[in-house]
C-alpha positions as semicolon CSV with decimal commas, in nm:
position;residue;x (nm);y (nm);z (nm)
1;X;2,944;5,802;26,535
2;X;2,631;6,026;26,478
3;X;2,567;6,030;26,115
4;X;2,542;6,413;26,046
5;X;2,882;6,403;26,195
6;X;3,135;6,211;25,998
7;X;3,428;6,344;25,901
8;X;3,431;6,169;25,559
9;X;3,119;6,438;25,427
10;X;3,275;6,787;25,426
11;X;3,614;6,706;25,253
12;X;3,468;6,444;24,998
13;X;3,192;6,613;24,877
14;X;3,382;6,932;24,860
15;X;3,683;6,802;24,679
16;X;3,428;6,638;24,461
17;X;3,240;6,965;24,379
18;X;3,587;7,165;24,353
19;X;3,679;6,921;24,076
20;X;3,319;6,971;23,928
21;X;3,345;7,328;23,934
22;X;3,682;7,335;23,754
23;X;3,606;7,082;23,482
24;X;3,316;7,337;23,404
25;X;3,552;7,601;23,368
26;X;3,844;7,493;23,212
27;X;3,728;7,128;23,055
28;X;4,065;7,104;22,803
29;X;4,286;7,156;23,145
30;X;4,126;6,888;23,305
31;X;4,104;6,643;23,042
32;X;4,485;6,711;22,982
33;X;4,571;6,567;23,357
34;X;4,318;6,322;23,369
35;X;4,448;6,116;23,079
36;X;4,798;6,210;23,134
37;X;4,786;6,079;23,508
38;X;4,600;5,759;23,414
39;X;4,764;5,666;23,048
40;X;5,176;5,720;23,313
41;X;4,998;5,486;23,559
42;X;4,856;5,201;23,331
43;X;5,169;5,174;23,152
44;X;5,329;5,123;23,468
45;X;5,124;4,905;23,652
46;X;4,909;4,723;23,342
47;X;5,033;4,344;23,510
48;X;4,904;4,453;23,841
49;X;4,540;4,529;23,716
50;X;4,578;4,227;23,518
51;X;4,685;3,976;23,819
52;X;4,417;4,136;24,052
53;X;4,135;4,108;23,829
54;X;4,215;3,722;23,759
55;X;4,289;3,629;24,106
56;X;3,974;3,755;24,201
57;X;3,777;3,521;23,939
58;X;3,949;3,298;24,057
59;X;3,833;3,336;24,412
60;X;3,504;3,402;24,350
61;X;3,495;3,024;24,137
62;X;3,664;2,869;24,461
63;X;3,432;3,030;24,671
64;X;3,149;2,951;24,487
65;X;3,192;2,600;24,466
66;X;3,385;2,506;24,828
67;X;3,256;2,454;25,118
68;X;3,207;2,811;25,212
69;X;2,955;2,811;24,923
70;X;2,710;2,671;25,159
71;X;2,708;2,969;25,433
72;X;2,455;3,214;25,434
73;X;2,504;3,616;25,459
74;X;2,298;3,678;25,776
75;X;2,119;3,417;26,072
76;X;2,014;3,108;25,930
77;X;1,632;3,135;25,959
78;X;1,677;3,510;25,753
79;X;1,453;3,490;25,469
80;X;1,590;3,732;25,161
81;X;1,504;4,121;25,165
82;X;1,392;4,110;24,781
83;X;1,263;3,886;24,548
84;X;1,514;3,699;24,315
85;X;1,417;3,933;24,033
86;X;1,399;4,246;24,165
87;X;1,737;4,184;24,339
88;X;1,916;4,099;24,009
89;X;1,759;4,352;23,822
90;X;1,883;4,640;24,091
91;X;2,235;4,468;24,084
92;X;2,274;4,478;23,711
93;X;2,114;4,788;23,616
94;X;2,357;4,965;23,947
95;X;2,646;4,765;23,771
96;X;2,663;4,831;23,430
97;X;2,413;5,121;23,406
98;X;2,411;5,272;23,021
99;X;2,778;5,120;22,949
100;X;2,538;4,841;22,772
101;X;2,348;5,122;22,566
102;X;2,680;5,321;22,486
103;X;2,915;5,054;22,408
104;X;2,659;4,782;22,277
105;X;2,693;4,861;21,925
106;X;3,009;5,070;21,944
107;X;3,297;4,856;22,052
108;X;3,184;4,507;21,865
109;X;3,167;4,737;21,554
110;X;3,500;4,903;21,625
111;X;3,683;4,577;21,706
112;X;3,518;4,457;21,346
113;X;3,652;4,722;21,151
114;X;4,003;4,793;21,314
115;X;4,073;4,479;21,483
116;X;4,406;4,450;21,700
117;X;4,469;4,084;21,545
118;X;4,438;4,043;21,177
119;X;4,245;4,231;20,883
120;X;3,939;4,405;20,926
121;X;3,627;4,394;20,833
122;X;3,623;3,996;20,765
123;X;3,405;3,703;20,906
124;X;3,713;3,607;21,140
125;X;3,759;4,007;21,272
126;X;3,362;3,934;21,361
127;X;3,417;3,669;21,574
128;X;3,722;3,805;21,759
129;X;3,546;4,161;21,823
130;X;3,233;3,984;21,964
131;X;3,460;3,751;22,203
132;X;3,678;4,043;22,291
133;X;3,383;4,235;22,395
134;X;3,245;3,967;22,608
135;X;3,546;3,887;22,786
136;X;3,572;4,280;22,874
137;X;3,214;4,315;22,989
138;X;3,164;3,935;23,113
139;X;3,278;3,740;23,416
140;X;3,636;3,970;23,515
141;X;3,401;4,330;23,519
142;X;3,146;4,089;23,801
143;X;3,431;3,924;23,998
144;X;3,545;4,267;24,071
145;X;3,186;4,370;24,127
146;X;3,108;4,078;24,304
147;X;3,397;4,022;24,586
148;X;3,380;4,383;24,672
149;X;3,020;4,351;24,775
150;X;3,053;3,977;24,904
151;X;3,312;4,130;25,132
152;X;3,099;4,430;25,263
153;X;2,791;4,180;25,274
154;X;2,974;3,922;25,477
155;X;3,085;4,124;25,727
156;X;2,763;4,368;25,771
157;X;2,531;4,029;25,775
158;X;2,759;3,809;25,975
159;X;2,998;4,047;26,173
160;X;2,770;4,344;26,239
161;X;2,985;4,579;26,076
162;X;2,875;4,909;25,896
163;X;2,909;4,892;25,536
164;X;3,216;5,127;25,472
165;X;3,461;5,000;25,262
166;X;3,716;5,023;25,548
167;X;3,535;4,814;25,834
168;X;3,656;4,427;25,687
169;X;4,029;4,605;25,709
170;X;3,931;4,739;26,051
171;X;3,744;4,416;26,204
172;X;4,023;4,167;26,094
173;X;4,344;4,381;26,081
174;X;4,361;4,513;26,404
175;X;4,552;4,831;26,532
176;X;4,658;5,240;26,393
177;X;4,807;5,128;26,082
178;X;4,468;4,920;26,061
179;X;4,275;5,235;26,128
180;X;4,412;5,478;25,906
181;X;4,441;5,245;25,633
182;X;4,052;5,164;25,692
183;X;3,979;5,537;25,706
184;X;4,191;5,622;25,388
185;X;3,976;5,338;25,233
186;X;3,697;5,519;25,298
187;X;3,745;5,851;25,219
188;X;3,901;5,643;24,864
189;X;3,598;5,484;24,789
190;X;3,393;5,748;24,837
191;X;3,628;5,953;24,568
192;X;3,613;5,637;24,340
193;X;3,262;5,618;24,318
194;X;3,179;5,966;24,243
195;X;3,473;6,002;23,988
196;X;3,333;5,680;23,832
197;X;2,975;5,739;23,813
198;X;3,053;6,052;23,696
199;X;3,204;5,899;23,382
200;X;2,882;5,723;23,287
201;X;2,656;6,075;23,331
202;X;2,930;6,271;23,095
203;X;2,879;5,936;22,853
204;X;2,503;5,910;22,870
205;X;2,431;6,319;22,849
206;X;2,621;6,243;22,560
207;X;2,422;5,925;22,424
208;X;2,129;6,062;22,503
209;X;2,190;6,399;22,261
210;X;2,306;6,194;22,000
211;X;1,960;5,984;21,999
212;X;1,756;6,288;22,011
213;X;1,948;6,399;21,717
214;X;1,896;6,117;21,542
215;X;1,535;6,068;21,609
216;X;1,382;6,371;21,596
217;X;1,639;6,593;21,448
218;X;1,776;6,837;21,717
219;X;2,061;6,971;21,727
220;X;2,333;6,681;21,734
221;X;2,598;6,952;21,929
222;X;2,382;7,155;22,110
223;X;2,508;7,292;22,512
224;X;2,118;7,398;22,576
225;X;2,041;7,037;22,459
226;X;2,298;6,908;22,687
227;X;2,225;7,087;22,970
228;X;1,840;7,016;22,976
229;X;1,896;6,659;22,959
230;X;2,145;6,684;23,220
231;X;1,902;6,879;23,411
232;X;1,634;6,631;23,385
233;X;1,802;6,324;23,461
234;X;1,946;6,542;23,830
235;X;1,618;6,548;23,916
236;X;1,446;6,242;23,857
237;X;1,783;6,025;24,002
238;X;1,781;6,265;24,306
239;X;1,436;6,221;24,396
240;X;1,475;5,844;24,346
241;X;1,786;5,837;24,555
242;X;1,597;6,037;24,847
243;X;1,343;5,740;24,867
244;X;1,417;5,462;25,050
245;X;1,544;5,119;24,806
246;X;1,267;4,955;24,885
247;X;1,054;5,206;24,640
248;X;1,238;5,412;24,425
249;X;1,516;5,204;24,330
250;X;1,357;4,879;24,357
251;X;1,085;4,986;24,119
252;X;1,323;5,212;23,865
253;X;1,550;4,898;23,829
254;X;1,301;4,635;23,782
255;X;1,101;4,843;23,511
256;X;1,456;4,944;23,319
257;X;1,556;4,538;23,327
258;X;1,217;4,429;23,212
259;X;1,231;4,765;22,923
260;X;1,580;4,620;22,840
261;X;1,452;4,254;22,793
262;X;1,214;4,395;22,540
263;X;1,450;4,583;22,332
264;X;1,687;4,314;22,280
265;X;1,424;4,075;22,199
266;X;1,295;4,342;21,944
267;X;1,645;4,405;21,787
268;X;1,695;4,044;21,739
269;X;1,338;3,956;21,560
270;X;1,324;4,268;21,355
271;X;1,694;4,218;21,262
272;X;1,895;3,914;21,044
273;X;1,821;3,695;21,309
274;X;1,954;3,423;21,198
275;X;2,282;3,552;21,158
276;X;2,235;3,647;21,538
277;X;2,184;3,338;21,666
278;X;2,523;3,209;21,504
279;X;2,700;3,501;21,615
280;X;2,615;3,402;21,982
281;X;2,681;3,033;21,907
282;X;3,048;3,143;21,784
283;X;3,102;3,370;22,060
284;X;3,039;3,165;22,332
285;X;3,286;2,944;22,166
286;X;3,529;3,221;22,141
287;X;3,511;3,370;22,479
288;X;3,655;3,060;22,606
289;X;3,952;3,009;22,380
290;X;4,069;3,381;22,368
291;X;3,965;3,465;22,774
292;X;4,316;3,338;22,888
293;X;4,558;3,441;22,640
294;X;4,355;3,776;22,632
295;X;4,378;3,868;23,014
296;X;4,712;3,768;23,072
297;X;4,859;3,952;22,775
298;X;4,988;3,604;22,679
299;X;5,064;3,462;22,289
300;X;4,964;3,746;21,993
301;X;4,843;4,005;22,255
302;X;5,175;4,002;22,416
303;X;5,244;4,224;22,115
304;X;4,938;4,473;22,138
305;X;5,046;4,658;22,453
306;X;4,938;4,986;22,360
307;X;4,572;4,818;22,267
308;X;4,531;4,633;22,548
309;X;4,613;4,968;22,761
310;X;4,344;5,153;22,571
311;X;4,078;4,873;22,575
312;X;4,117;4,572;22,796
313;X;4,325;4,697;23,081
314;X;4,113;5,026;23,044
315;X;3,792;4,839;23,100
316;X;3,954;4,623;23,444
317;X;4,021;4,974;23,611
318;X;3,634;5,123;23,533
319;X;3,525;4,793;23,692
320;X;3,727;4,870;24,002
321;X;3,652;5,255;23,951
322;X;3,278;5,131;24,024
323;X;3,383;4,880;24,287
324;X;3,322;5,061;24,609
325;X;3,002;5,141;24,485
326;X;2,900;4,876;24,307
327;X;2,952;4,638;24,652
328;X;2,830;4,885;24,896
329;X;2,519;4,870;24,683
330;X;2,489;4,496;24,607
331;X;2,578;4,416;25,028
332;X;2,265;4,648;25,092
333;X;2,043;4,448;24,932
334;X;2,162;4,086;24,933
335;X;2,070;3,986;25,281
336;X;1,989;3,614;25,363
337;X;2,176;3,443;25,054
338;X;2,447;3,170;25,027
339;X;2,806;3,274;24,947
340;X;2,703;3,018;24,626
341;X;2,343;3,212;24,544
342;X;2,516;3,492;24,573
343;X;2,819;3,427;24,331
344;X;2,634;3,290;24,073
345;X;2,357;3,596;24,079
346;X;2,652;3,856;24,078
347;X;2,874;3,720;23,846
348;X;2,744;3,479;23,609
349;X;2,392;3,579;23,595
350;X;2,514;3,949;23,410
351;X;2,785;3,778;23,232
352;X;2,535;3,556;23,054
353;X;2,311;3,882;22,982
354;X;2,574;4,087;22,868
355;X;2,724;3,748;22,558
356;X;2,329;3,747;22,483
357;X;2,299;4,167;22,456
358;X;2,622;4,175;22,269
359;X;2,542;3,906;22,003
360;X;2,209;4,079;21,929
361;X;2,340;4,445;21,918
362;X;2,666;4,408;21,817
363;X;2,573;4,095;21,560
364;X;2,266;4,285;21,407
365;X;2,509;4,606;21,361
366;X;2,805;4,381;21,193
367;X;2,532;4,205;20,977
368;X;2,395;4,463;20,807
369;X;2,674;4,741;20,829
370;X;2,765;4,835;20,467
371;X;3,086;5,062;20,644
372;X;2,857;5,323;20,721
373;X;2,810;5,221;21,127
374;X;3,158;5,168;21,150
375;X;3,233;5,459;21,047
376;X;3,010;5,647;21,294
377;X;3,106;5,457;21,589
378;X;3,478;5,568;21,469
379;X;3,393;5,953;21,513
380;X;3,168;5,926;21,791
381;X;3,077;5,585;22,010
382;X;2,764;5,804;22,087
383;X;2,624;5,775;21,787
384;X;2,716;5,387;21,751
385;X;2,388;5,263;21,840
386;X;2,173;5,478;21,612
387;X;2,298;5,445;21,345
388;X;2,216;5,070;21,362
389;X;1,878;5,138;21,453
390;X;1,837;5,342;21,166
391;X;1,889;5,068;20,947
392;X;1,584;4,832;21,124
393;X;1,270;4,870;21,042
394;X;1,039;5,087;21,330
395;X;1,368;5,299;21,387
396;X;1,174;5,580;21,527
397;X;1,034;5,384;21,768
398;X;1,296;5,154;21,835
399;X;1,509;5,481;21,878
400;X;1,245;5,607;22,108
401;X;1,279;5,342;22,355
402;X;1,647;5,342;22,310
403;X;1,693;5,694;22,449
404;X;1,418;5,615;22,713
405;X;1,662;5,276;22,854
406;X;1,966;5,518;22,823
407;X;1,811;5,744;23,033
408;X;1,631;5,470;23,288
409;X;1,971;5,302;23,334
410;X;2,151;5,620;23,384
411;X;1,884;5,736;23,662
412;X;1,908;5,358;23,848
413;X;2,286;5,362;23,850
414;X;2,331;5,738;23,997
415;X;2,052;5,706;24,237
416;X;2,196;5,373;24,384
417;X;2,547;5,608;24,361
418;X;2,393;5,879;24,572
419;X;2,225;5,623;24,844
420;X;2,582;5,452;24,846
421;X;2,768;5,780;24,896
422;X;2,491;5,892;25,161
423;X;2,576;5,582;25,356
424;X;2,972;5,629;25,320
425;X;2,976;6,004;25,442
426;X;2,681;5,893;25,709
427;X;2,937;5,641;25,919
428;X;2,772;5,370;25,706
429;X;2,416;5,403;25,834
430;X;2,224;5,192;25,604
431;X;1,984;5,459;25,515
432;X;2,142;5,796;25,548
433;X;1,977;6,120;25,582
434;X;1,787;6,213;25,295
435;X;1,981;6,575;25,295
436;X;2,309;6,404;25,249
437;X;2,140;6,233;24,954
438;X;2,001;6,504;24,805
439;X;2,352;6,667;24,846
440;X;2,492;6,384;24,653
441;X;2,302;6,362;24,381
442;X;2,360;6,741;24,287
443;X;2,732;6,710;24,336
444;X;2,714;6,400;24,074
445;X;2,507;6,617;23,851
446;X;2,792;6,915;23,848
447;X;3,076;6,668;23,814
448;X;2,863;6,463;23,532
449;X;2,800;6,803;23,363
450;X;3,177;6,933;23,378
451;X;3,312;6,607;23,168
452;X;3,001;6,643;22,935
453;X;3,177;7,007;22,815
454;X;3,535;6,836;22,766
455;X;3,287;6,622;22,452
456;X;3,551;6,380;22,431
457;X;3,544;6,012;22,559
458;X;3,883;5,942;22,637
459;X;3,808;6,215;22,923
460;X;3,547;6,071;23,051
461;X;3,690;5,742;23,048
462;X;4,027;5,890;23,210
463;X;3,857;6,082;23,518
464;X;3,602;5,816;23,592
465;X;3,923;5,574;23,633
466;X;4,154;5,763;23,836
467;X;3,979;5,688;24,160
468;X;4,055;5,308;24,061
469;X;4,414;5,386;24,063
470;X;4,400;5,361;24,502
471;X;4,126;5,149;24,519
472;X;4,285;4,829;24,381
473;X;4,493;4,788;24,685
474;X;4,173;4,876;24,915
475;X;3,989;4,624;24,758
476;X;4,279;4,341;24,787
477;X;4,279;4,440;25,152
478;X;3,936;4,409;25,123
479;X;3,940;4,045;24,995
480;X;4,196;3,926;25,209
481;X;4,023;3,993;25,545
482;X;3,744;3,782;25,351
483;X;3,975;3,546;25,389
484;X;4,126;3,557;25,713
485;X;3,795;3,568;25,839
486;X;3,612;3,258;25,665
487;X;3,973;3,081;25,751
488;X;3,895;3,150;26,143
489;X;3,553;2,988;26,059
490;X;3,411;3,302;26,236
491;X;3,051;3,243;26,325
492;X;2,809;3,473;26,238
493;X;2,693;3,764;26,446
494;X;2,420;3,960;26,338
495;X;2,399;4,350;26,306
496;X;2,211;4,545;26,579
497;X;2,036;4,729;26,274
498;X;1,946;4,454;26,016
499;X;1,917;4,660;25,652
């Protein structure tokens, strides 16, 4: 299929701008249906996200460490595309994006204060909100991640398959039902990643005011404010996404990682950094004896239902809301690793960042937070992280550089969201046409913009979720033609277009 004519462009990107376009005009309406459609289907199906999101850690250990570890995504005598660091850095800045900037400071502090287990604001409700935080950003959020692109990378590298989410379904599962089910995936994912991604421009935009406030004073709920940094960041992750990965993206990523590395490392000397380093020490140690009982609703959480449907089950579905985009991405550029390599990069290289980031931001804020942080974070997660870093010495400049990462990680995850869309509306050509890019990234922009105006999280969180609500059974489909197909012992056969 010629790329400028898929079927999958006109009605995606159309539906996707129709949504856009009414979210700008009547924001309250659609906030009303997005968390009303996603807080009906949660409370229905809360086990289901649960028991996908641990079989797939599961799989990914087993995978990892059996005797599939050992074969290699691609011919044999295929060196890797990218360097070990770039490759990480593009796959963990497309993955979690500014979620680390927004929620870094904001949910440890929240979980501190009004803790689902116990009192508040007490030396045990520290420990718990830094382990609950680390099991929602650590190794479930980069199984999900990672066996959605392992599954696109397999078959691409050793099938010669495009890299739409529906061509594992369509290889292995043979037949109509096979076909439609393999085109619905793909028009799904395509509606799941810009619904998602989305989500994180209406929550950066937002970030991002709220640090220019803070730092330099303007106006904390301006629209003009809002706009222009919407504006800005359009532009720069457009004309990223319109180069090829091997510049733009590549180069973005690897700058924002290295950027990120700094801050942290700053936050942690110029805070009580002693009181850091046993926060980490504790949470490691808490992350594995709360992980279990905590993702299977098991023991004292079997009693926090409505919590868990807020924050924990909330978080599994934005991991699979970013799925189809997340793997398309990560299969693009992982060419000529191991199954093993490429487990242990994509799932517990970022969870170990993520327990480090979260002990220094989220330890430094509980340290020294006199109620005042708390507090903030309360009204507006926004404002979470600057009001920390007003309590640090070199705030400006720490402040500065926070707004700058915000911003970086923003541009590298909706650029990589734009390529990934071009290839999914371009019959999975591994680099689309630059118009279909470009036609992307503005259609991200107008959605991003319309949940920006609804100024309310639980909206953004609620309409960058929904597409996750059909993509969980895509991506079990997904995962079990993995299966099928390393259980045939398939051998490889390499695509006529290598990427």
């Amino acid at each position: 299929m010629q790329p400028h004519r898929d079927r999958r462009f006109v009605p995606t990107i159309a539906l996707c701008a129709s949504v856009g376009v009414a979210g700008w005009l009547a924001p309250e309406q659609l906030g009303v249906h997005a968390i009303a459609v996603v807080s009906a289907v949660i409370e229905r199906l809360d086990w289901a996200f649960m028991a996908s999101a641990g079989l797939l850690v599961l799989l990914c250990g087993w995978l990892a460490v059996g005797r599939h570890g050992r074969r290699r995504l691609g011919a044999a005598d295929q060196p890797p595309e990218f360097t070990t660091f770039a490759w990480i850095s593009m796959l963990f800045a497309a993955g979690m994006g500014s979620g680390l900037m927004f929620w870094g400071v904001a949910e440890p502090i929240i979980h501190h204060a009004k803790p689902p287990l116990g009192e508040g604001s007490t030396p045990g409700s520290a420990r718990l909100a830094l382990a609950i935080t680390d099991i929602h950003w650590g190794v479930h959020a980069w199984a999900i991640y990672g066996m959605a692109a392992l599954v696109l990378a397999w078959f691409h590298f050793c099938r010669g398959t495009d890299y739409l989410p529906g061509a594992p379904i369509r290889t292995v599962m043979r037949g109509p039902v096979a076909r439609a089910l393999a085109h619905a995936a793909d028009l799904i994912g395509a509606l799941a990643i810009a619904f998602g991604v989305a989500g994180s421009i209406g929550m950066g935009v937002l970030q991002i005011r709220g640090g220019l406030a803070a730092v330099w004073g303007t106006p904390a709920d301006s629209p003009a404010v809002a706009i222009a940094v919407l504006s800005v960041m359009t532009v720069a992750y457009t004309a990223s996404a319109a180069s090829r990965i091997e510049r733009g993206i590549k180069w973005l990523s690897t700058i924002n990682v290295a950027l990120a590395i700094v801050f942290v490392v700053a936050v942690a000397l110029l805070g009580p950094t002693a009181e850091v380093v046993d926060a980490l020490a504790r949470s490691l140690v808490d992350y594995v004896t709360e992980i279990v009982p905590l993702s299977t609703m098991s023991g004292p959480w079997a009693q926090q239902r409505t919590w868990l449907h807020e924050w924990t089950i909330g978080y599994l579905v934005w991991w699979i809301a970013w799925a189809p985009f997340v793997g398309v991405f990560v299969a693009r550029i992982s060419r000529g690793r191991t199954i093993r390599e490429f487990v242990i990069a994509v799932v517990l290289v970022p969870t170990t960042f993520s327990v480090l980031w979260f002990a220094v931001l989220g330890g430094t804020a509980i340290a020294i937070d006199d109620g005042s942080i708390a507090r903030v974070a309360t009204a507006d997660p926004a404002l979470a992280l600057f009001a920390m870093l007003q309590r640090l010495p070199g705030a400006e400049l720490l402040g500065a550089l926070a707004i700058a990462l915000v911003m970086l990680f923003l541009v590298t995850s909706v650029d990589s969201a734009a390529y990934v869309l071009g290839m999914i509306t371009s019959g999975g050509a591994a680099d689309p046409p630059r118009g279909r890019k470009l036609a992307w990234g503005i259609v991200l922009g107008v959605l991003g913009g319309a949940l920006v105006f609804t100024a309310h999280i639980d909206v953004v969180r609620a309409v960058a979720i929904i597409g996750a609500i059909p993509f969980t059974l895509v991506l079990l489909l997904q995962t079990a033609a993995l299966l099928i197909a390393l259980g045939r012992g398939d051998e490889p056969t390499p695509p006529t277009e290598q990427a």
